[in-house]
Structure formats: structure tokens, C-alpha cells
PDB file of C-alpha atoms in Angstrom:
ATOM      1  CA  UNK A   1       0.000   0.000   0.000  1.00  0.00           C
ATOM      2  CA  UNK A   2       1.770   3.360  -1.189  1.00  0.00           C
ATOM      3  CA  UNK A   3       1.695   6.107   1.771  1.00  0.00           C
ATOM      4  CA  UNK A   4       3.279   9.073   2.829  1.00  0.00           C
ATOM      5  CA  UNK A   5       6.580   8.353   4.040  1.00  0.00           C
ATOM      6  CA  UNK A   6       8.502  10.564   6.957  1.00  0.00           C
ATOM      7  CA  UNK A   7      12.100   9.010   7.325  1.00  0.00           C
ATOM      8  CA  UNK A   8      14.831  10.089   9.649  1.00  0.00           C
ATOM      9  CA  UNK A   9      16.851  13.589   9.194  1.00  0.00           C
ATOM     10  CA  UNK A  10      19.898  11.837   7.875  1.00  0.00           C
ATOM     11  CA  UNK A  11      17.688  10.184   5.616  1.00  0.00           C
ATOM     12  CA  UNK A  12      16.137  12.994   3.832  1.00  0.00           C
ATOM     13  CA  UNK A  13      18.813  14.021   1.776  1.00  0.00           C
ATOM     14  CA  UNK A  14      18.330  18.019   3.280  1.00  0.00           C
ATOM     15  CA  UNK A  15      19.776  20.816   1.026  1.00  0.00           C
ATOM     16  CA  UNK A  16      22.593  22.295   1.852  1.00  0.00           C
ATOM     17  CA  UNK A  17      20.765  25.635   2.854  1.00  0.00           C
ATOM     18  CA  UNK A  18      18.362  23.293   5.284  1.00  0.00           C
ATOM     19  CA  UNK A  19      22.108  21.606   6.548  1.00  0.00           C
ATOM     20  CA  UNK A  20      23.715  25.063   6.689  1.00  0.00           C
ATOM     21  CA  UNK A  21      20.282  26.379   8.807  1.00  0.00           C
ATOM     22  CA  UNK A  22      20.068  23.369  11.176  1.00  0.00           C
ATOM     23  CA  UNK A  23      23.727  23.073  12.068  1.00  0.00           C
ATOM     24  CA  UNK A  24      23.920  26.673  12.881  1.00  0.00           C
ATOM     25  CA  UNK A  25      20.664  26.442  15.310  1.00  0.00           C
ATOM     26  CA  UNK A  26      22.470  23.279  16.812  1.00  0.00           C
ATOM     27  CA  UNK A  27      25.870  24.802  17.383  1.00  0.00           C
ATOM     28  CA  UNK A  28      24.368  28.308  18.866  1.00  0.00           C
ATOM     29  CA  UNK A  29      22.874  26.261  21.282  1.00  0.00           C
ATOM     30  CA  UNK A  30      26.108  24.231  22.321  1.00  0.00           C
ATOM     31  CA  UNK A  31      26.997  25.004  26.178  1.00  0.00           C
ATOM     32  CA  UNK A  32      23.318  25.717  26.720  1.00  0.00           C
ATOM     33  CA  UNK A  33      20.498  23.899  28.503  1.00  0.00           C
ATOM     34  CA  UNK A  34      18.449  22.580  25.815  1.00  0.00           C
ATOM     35  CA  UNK A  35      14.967  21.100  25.522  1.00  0.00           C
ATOM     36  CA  UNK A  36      12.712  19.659  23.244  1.00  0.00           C
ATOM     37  CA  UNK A  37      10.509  23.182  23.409  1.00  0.00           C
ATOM     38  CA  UNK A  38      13.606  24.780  22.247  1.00  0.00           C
ATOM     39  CA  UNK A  39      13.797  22.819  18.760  1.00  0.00           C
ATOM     40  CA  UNK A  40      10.590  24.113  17.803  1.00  0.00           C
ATOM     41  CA  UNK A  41      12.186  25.478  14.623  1.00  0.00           C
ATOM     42  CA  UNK A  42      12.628  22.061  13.225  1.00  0.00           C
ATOM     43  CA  UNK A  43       8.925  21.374  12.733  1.00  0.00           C
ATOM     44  CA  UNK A  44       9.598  24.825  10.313  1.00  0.00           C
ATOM     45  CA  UNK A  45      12.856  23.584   8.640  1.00  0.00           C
ATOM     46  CA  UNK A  46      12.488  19.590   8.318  1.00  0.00           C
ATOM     47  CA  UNK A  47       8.355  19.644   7.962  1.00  0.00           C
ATOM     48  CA  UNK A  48       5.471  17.866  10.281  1.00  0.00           C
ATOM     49  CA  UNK A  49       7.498  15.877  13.374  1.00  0.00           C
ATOM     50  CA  UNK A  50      10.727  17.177  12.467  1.00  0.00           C
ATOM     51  CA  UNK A  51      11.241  18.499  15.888  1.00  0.00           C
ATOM     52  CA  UNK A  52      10.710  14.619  17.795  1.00  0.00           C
ATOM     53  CA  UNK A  53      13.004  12.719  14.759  1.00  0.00           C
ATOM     54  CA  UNK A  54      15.612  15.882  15.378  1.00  0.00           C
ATOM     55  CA  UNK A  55      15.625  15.253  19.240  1.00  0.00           C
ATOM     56  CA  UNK A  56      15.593  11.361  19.004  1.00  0.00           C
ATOM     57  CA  UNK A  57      18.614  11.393  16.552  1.00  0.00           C
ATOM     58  CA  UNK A  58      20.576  13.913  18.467  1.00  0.00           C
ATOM     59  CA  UNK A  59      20.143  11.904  21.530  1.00  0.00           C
ATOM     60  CA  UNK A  60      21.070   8.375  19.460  1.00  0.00           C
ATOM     61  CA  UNK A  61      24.233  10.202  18.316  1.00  0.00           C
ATOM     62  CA  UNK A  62      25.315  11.142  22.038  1.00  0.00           C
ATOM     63  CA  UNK A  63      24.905  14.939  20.807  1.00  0.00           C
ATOM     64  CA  UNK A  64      22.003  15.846  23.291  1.00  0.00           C
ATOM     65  CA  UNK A  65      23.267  14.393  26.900  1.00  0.00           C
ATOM     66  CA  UNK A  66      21.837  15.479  30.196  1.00  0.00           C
ATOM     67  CA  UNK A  67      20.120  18.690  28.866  1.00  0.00           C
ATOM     68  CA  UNK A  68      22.975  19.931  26.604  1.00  0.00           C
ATOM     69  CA  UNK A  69      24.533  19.616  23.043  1.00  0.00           C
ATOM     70  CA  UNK A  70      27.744  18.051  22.995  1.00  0.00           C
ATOM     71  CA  UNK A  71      29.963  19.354  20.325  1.00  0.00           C
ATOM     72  CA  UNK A  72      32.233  16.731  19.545  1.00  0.00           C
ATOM     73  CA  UNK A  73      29.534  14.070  18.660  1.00  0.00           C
ATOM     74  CA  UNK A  74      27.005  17.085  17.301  1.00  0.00           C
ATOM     75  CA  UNK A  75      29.771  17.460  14.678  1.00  0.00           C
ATOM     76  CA  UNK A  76      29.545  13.665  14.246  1.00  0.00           C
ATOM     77  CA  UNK A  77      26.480  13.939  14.039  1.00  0.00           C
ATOM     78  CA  UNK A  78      26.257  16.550  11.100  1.00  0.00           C
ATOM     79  CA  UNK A  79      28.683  15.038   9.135  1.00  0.00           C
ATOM     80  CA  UNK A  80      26.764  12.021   8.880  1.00  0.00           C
ATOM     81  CA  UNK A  81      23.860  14.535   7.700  1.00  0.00           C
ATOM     82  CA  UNK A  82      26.075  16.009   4.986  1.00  0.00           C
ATOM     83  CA  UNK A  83      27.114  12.685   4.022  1.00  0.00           C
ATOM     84  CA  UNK A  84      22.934  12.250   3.352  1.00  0.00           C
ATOM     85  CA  UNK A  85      23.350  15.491   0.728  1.00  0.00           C
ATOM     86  CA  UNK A  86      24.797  12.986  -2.154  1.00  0.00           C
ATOM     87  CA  UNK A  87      22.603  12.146  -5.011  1.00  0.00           C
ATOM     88  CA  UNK A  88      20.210   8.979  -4.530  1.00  0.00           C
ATOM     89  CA  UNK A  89      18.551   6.630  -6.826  1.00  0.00           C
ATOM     90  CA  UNK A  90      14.897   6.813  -6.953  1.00  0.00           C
ATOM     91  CA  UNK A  91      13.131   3.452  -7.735  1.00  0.00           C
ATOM     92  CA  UNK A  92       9.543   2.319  -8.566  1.00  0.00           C
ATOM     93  CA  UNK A  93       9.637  -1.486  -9.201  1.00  0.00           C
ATOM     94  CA  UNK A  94       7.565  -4.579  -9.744  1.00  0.00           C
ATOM     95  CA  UNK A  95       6.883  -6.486  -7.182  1.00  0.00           C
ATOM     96  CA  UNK A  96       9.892  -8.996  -6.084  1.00  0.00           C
ATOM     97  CA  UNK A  97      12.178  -6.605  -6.957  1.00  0.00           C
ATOM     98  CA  UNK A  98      14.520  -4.654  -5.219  1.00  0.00           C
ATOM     99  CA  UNK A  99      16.498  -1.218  -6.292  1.00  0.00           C
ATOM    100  CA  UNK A 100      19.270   0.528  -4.112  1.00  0.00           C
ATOM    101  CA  UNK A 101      18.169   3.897  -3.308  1.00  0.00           C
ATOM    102  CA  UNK A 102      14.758   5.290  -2.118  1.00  0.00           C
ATOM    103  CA  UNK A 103      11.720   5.008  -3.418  1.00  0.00           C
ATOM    104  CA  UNK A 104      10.151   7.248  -5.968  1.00  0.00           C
ATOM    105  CA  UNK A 105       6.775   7.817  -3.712  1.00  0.00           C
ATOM    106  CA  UNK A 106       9.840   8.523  -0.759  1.00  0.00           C
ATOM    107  CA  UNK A 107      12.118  10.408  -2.902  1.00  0.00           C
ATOM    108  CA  UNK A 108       8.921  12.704  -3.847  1.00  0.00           C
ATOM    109  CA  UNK A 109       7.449  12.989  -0.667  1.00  0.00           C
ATOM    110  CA  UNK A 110      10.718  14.515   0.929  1.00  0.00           C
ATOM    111  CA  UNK A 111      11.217  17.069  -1.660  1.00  0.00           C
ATOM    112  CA  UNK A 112       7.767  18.618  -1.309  1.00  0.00           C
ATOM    113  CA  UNK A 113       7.974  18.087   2.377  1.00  0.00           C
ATOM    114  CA  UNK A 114      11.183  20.588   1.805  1.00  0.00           C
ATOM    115  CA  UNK A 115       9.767  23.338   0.143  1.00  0.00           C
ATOM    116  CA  UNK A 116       9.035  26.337   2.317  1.00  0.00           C
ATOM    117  CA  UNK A 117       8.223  28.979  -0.821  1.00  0.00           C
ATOM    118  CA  UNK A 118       8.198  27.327  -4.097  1.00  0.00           C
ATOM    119  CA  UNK A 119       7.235  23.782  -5.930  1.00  0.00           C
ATOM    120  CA  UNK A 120       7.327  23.054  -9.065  1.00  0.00           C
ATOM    121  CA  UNK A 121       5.880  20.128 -10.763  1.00  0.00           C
ATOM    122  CA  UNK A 122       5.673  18.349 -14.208  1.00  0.00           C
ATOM    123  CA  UNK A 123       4.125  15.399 -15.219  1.00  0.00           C
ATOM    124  CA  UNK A 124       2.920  14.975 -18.600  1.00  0.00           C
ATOM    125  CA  UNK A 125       0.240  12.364 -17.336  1.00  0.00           C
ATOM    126  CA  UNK A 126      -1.908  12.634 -13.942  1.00  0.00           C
ATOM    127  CA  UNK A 127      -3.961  10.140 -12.644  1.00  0.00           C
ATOM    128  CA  UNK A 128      -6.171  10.033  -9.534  1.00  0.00           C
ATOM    129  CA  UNK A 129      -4.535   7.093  -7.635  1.00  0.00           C
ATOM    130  CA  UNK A 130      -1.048   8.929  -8.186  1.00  0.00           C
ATOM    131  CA  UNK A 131      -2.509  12.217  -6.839  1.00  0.00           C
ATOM    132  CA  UNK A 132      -3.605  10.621  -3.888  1.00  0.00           C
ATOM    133  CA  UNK A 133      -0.731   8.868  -3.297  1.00  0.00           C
ATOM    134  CA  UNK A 134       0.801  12.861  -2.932  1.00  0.00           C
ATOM    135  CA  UNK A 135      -2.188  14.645  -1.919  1.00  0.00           C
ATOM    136  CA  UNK A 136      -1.223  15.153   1.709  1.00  0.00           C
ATOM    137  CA  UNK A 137       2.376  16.267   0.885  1.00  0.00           C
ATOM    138  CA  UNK A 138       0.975  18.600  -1.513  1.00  0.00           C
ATOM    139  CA  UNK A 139      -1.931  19.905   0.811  1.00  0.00           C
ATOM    140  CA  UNK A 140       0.439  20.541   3.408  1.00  0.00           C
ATOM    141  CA  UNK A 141       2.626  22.762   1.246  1.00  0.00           C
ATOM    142  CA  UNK A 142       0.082  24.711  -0.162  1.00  0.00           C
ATOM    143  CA  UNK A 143      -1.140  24.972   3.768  1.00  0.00           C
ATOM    144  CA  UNK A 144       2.115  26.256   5.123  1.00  0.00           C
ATOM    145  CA  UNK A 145       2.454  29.053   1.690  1.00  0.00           C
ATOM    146  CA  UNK A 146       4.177  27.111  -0.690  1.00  0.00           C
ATOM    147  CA  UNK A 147       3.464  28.249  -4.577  1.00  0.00           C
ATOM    148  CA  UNK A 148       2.879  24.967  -6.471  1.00  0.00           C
ATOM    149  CA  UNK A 149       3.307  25.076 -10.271  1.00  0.00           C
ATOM    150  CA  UNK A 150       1.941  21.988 -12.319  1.00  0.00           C
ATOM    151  CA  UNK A 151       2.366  21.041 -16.264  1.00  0.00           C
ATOM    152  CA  UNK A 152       0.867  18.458 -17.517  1.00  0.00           C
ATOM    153  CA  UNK A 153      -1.393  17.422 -20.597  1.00  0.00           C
ATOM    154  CA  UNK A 154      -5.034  18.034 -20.942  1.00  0.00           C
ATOM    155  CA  UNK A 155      -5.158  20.040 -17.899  1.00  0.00           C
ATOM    156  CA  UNK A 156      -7.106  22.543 -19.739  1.00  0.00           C
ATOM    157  CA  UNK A 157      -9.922  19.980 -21.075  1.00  0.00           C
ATOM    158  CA  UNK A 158     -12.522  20.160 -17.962  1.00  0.00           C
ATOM    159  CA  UNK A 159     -13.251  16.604 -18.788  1.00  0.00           C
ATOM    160  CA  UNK A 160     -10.293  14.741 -19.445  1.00  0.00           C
ATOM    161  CA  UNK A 161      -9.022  12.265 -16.143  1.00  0.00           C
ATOM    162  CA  UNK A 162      -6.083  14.542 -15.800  1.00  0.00           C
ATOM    163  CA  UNK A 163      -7.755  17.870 -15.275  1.00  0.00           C
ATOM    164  CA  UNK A 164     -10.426  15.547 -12.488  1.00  0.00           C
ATOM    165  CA  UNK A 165      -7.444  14.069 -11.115  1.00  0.00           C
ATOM    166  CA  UNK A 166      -6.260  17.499  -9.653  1.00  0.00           C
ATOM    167  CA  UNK A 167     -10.117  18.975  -9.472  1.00  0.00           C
ATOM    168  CA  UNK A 168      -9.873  18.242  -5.521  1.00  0.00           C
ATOM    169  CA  UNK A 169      -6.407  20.150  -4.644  1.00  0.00           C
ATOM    170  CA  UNK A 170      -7.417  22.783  -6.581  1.00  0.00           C
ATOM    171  CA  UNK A 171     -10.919  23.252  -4.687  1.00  0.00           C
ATOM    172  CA  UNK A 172      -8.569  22.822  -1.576  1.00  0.00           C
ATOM    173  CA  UNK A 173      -6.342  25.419  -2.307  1.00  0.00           C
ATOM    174  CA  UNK A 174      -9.329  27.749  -3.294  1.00  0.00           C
ATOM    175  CA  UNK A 175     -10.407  26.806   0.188  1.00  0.00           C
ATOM    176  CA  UNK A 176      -7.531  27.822   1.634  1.00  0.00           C
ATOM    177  CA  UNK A 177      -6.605  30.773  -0.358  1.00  0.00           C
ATOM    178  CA  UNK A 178      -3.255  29.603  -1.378  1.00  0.00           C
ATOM    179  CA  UNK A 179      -1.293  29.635  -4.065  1.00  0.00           C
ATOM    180  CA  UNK A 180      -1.931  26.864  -6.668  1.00  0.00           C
ATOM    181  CA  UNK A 181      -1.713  26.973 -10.712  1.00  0.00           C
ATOM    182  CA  UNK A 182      -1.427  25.230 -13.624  1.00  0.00           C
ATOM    183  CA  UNK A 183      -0.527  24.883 -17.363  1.00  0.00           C
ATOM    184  CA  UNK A 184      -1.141  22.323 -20.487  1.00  0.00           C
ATOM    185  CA  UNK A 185       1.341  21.942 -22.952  1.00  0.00           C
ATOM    186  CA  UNK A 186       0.219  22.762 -26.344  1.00  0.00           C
ATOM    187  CA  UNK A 187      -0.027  19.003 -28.328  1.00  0.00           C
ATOM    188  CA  UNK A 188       0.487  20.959 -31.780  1.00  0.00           C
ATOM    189  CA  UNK A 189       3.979  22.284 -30.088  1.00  0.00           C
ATOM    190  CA  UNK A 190       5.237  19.209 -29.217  1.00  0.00           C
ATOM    191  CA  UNK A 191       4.654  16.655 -26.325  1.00  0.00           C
ATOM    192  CA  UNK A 192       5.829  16.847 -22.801  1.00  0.00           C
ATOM    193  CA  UNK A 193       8.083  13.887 -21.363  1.00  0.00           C
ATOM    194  CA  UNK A 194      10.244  14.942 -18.729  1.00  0.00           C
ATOM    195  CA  UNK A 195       9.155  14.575 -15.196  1.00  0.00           C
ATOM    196  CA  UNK A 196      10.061  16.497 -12.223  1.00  0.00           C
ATOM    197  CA  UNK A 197       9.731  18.585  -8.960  1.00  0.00           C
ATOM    198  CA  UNK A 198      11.973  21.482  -7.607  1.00  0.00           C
ATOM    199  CA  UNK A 199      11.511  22.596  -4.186  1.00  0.00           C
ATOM    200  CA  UNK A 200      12.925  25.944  -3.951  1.00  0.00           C
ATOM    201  CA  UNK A 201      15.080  25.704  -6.501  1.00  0.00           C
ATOM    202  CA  UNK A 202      17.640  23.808  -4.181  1.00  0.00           C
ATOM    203  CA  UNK A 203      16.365  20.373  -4.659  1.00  0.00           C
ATOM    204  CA  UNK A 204      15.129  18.178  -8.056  1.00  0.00           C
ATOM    205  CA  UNK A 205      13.602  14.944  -8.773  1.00  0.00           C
ATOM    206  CA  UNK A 206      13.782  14.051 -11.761  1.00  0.00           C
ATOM    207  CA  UNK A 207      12.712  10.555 -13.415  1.00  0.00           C
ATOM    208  CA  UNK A 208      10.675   7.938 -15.499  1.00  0.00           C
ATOM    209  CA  UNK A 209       7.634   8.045 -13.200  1.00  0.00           C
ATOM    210  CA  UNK A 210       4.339   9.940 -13.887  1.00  0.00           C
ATOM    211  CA  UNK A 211       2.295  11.098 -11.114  1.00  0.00           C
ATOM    212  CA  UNK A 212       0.022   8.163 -11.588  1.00  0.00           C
ATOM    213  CA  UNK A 213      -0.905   5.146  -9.304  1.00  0.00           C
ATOM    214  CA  UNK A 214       0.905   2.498 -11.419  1.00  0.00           C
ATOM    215  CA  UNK A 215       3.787   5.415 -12.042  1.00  0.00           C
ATOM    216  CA  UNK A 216       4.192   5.807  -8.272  1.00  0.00           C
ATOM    217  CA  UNK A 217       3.535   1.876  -7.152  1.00  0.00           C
ATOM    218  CA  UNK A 218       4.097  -1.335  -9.650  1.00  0.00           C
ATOM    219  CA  UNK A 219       5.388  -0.150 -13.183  1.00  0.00           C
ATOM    220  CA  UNK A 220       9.400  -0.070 -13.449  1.00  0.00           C
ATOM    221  CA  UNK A 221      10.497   3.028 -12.910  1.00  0.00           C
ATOM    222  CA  UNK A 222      13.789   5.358 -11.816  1.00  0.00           C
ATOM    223  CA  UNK A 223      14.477   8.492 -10.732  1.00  0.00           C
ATOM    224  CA  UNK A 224      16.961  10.584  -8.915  1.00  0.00           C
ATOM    225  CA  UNK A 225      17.329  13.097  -6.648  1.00  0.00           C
ATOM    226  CA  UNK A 226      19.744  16.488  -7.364  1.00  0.00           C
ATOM    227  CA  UNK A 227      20.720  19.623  -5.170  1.00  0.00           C
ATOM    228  CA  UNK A 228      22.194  22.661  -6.499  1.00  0.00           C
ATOM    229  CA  UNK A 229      23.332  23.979  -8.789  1.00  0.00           C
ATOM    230  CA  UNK A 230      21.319  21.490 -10.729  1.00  0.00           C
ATOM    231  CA  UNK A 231      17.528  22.272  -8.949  1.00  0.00           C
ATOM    232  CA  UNK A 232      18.420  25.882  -9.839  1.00  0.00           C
ATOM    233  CA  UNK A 233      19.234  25.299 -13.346  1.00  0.00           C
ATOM    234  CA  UNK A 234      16.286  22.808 -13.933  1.00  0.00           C
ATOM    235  CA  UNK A 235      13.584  25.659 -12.641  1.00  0.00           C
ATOM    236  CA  UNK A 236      14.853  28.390 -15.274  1.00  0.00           C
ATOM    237  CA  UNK A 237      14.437  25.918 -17.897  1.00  0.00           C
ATOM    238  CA  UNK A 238      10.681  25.576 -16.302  1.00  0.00           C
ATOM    239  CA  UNK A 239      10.513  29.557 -15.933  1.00  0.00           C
ATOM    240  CA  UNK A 240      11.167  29.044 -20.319  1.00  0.00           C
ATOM    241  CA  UNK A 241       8.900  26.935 -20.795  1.00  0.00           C
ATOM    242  CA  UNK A 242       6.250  28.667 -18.577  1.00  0.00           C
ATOM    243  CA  UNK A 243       6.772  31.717 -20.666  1.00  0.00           C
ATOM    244  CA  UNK A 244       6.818  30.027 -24.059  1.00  0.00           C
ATOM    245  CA  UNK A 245       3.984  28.982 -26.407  1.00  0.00           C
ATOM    246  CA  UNK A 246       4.538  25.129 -25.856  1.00  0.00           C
ATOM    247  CA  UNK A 247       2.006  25.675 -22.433  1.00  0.00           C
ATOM    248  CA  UNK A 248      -1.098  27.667 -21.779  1.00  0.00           C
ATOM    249  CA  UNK A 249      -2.272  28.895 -18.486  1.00  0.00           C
ATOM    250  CA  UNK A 250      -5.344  26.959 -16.990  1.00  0.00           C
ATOM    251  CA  UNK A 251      -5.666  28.418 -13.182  1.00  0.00           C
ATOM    252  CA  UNK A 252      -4.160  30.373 -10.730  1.00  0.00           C
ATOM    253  CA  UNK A 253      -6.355  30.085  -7.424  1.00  0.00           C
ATOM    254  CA  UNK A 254      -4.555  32.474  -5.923  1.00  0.00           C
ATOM    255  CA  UNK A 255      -3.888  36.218  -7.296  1.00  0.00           C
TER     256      UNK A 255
END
């Protein structure tokens, strides 16, 4: 069964400018008594129950003993974290097999989960089951301000299975007032194939799988997961094609 996934901070593969923010929070607070009320912040910087994998870790890794941070295994500790920064292998297989890397619905999950301003999404096909498989990574961005971006086919056809698939975020963003469009590409200019998402142009995914239920859970599929400079370089090539007559806007919920 496919399901948001949460793993553990070294896990997550952070971005360097989430590593650069949480090891300077951790180090100001070395000498210090420190409690769990005082990583609040982490909830901000890592997403939902950041702050309780954050504590748990720092206390596995001897960093958090008797009340304060210890700096020789905190620095332990954050190396291990960078080490988590390399690029991973993203993999949706078949059942009985087995990739080495993350999986694509993980892979995905953590780089919306690490957006804090911008997303931005492509996926020439969209199908409900894949949607939902997302849906409360995506919700949760759009929640805490996070302006999403989608491309995809068909979006602009009210009755095509794409443009339904993504009817019920886009009523929840109207609910919430935030900050969702989207685009079609323009068939007579050529069809889409690439798939990705940047979150804030510091982290990509990009791979094989659409955002569709046999994309995200049995088909064969492979991805990977890129920092900067890449993320940055991958989002002006979407800031192109936004502004080019392969797409046409659709929907902003949000002005």
C-alpha cells in the first residue's frame, strides 16, 4: 500500500541551505540547557514531526546528553547529515524486486515536504490514484504558503481524467486561499516527457515516473534526486517553458 513516508533527518537528503540552517541552530545552542521546546524550529525547517526525529537522533548520536549539546559528537552527528546530501537513486519497481536507493513515492514525498516557498511540478500524465498517493504532501505545502506550479497534458480539457485528477487540490487550495496553478502543454507544439519537482530551486527529482498510481507503485520506474546547482538550473528551464507557447495557463487560485 503506497503512503506518505517521513524518514529520519539523515535520511532525507536536506539541502545544503536546510544543513547550513540546522547546524547553525544546533551549534548556537552548544553550552546551553536545551529542551525539546527549544527545537521548535525544526517542525519549520524539516516539515510535520521534524522536531521529535531531530531530538531522538541527536540523543542516538550522544549529541544531546543530560540537557545539553555536545559538540564533539554534534559534529559527528552533522557530518553524517552532509554525508545524506549525495545524489540517490529513486526506484519504482515490480513487485519482487529490489532497487538501491529510495523510493520514488519517498524520494517525492521529501522534496515537497522541503519546500518552504516554491514547488514546481511536471508530469505529462496525472492520474487520480497517483494524486492521492501525494495529496497530503501537496496539501500541506500549499497549507504552510508554498506556490505549487503543475504542467501536464489536458489540464485545460474540464473533462479529461487529468484535469479531475487534480479537481480536488485545486478546490482545496481555493479553500484555503493559497497559491496553486497550472498549465497544459500545447499538443500541436510538441509533447511533454520529462518529469520532475523542484523545491525551492535547491532540490530536483527528476525521473521515469508519472504522477500516476501504477507510475508511483508497480510499473518499473527510476528516478533521482539532485541539489544545487542542478535544482536551480532545472527551474529556469521551467521559468522558459512557462513563458513560451509550448504551455497555456489553466488556473491560478490564488492572485
Amino acid at each position: 500500500m503506497l503512503d506518505r513516508v517521513r524518514r529520519p533527518v539523515m535520511s532525507m537528503n536536506l539541502t545544503d541551505h536546510q544543513l547550513s540552517r540546522m547546524a547553525g541552530a544546533l551549534w548556537a545552542r552548544v553550552g546551553q540547557r536545551t529542551a525539546y521546546h527549544d527545537l521548535v524550529w525544526a517542525d519549520d525547517l524539516l516539515g510535520s514531526g521534524g522536531r521529535d526525529i531531530l531530538w531522538a537522533e541527536l540523543q542516538a548520536a550522544g549529541a544531546l546528553k543530560e540537557g545539553e549539546i555536545q559538540p564533539r559528537p554534534l559534529a559527528g552527528y552533522l557530518a553524517q547529515c552532509s554525508a545524506a546530501l549525495e545524489t540517490q537513486l529513486l526506484w519504482t519497481l515490480p513487485q519482487g524486486l529490489q532497487g538501491q536507493g529510495l523510493s520514488y513515492v519517498e524520494g517525492l514525498a521529501q522534496t515537497i515536504q522541503s519546500a518552504q516557498r516554491e514547488l514546481l511540478l511536471m508530469s505529462p500524465f496525472i492520474a487520480a490514484g497517483g494524486v492521492h498517493v501525494m495529496e497530503r504532501d501537496l496539501r500541506d505545502a500549499l497549507h504552510r504558503g508554498v506556490h505549487v506550479t503543475l504542467i501536464g497534458h489536458d489540464l485545460g480539457d474540464m473533462s479529461s481524467a487529468q484535469s479531475r485528477a487534480i479537481e480536488t487540490l485545486r478546490q482545496e487550495a481555493e479553500r484555503m486561499v493559497a497559491a496553486f496553478r497550472a498549465y497544459t502543454a500545447n499538443h500541436q507544439s510538441g509533447l511533454l516527457h520529462a518529469k520532475l519537482a523542484v523545491a525551492d530551486r535547491e532540490r530536483v527529482v527528476l525521473g521515469s515516473a508519472n504522477m500516476t498510481g501504477h507510475g508511483l507503485g508497480i510499473n518499473f520506474e527510476v528516478g533521482v534526486v539532485l541539489g544545487e546547482p542542478h535544482a536551480g538550473q532545472v527551474a529556469q528551464t521551467y521559468d522558459q517553458l512557462l513563458n513560451s507557447a509550448l504551455v497555456s495557463h489553466v488556473f491560478t487560485t490564488r492572485v
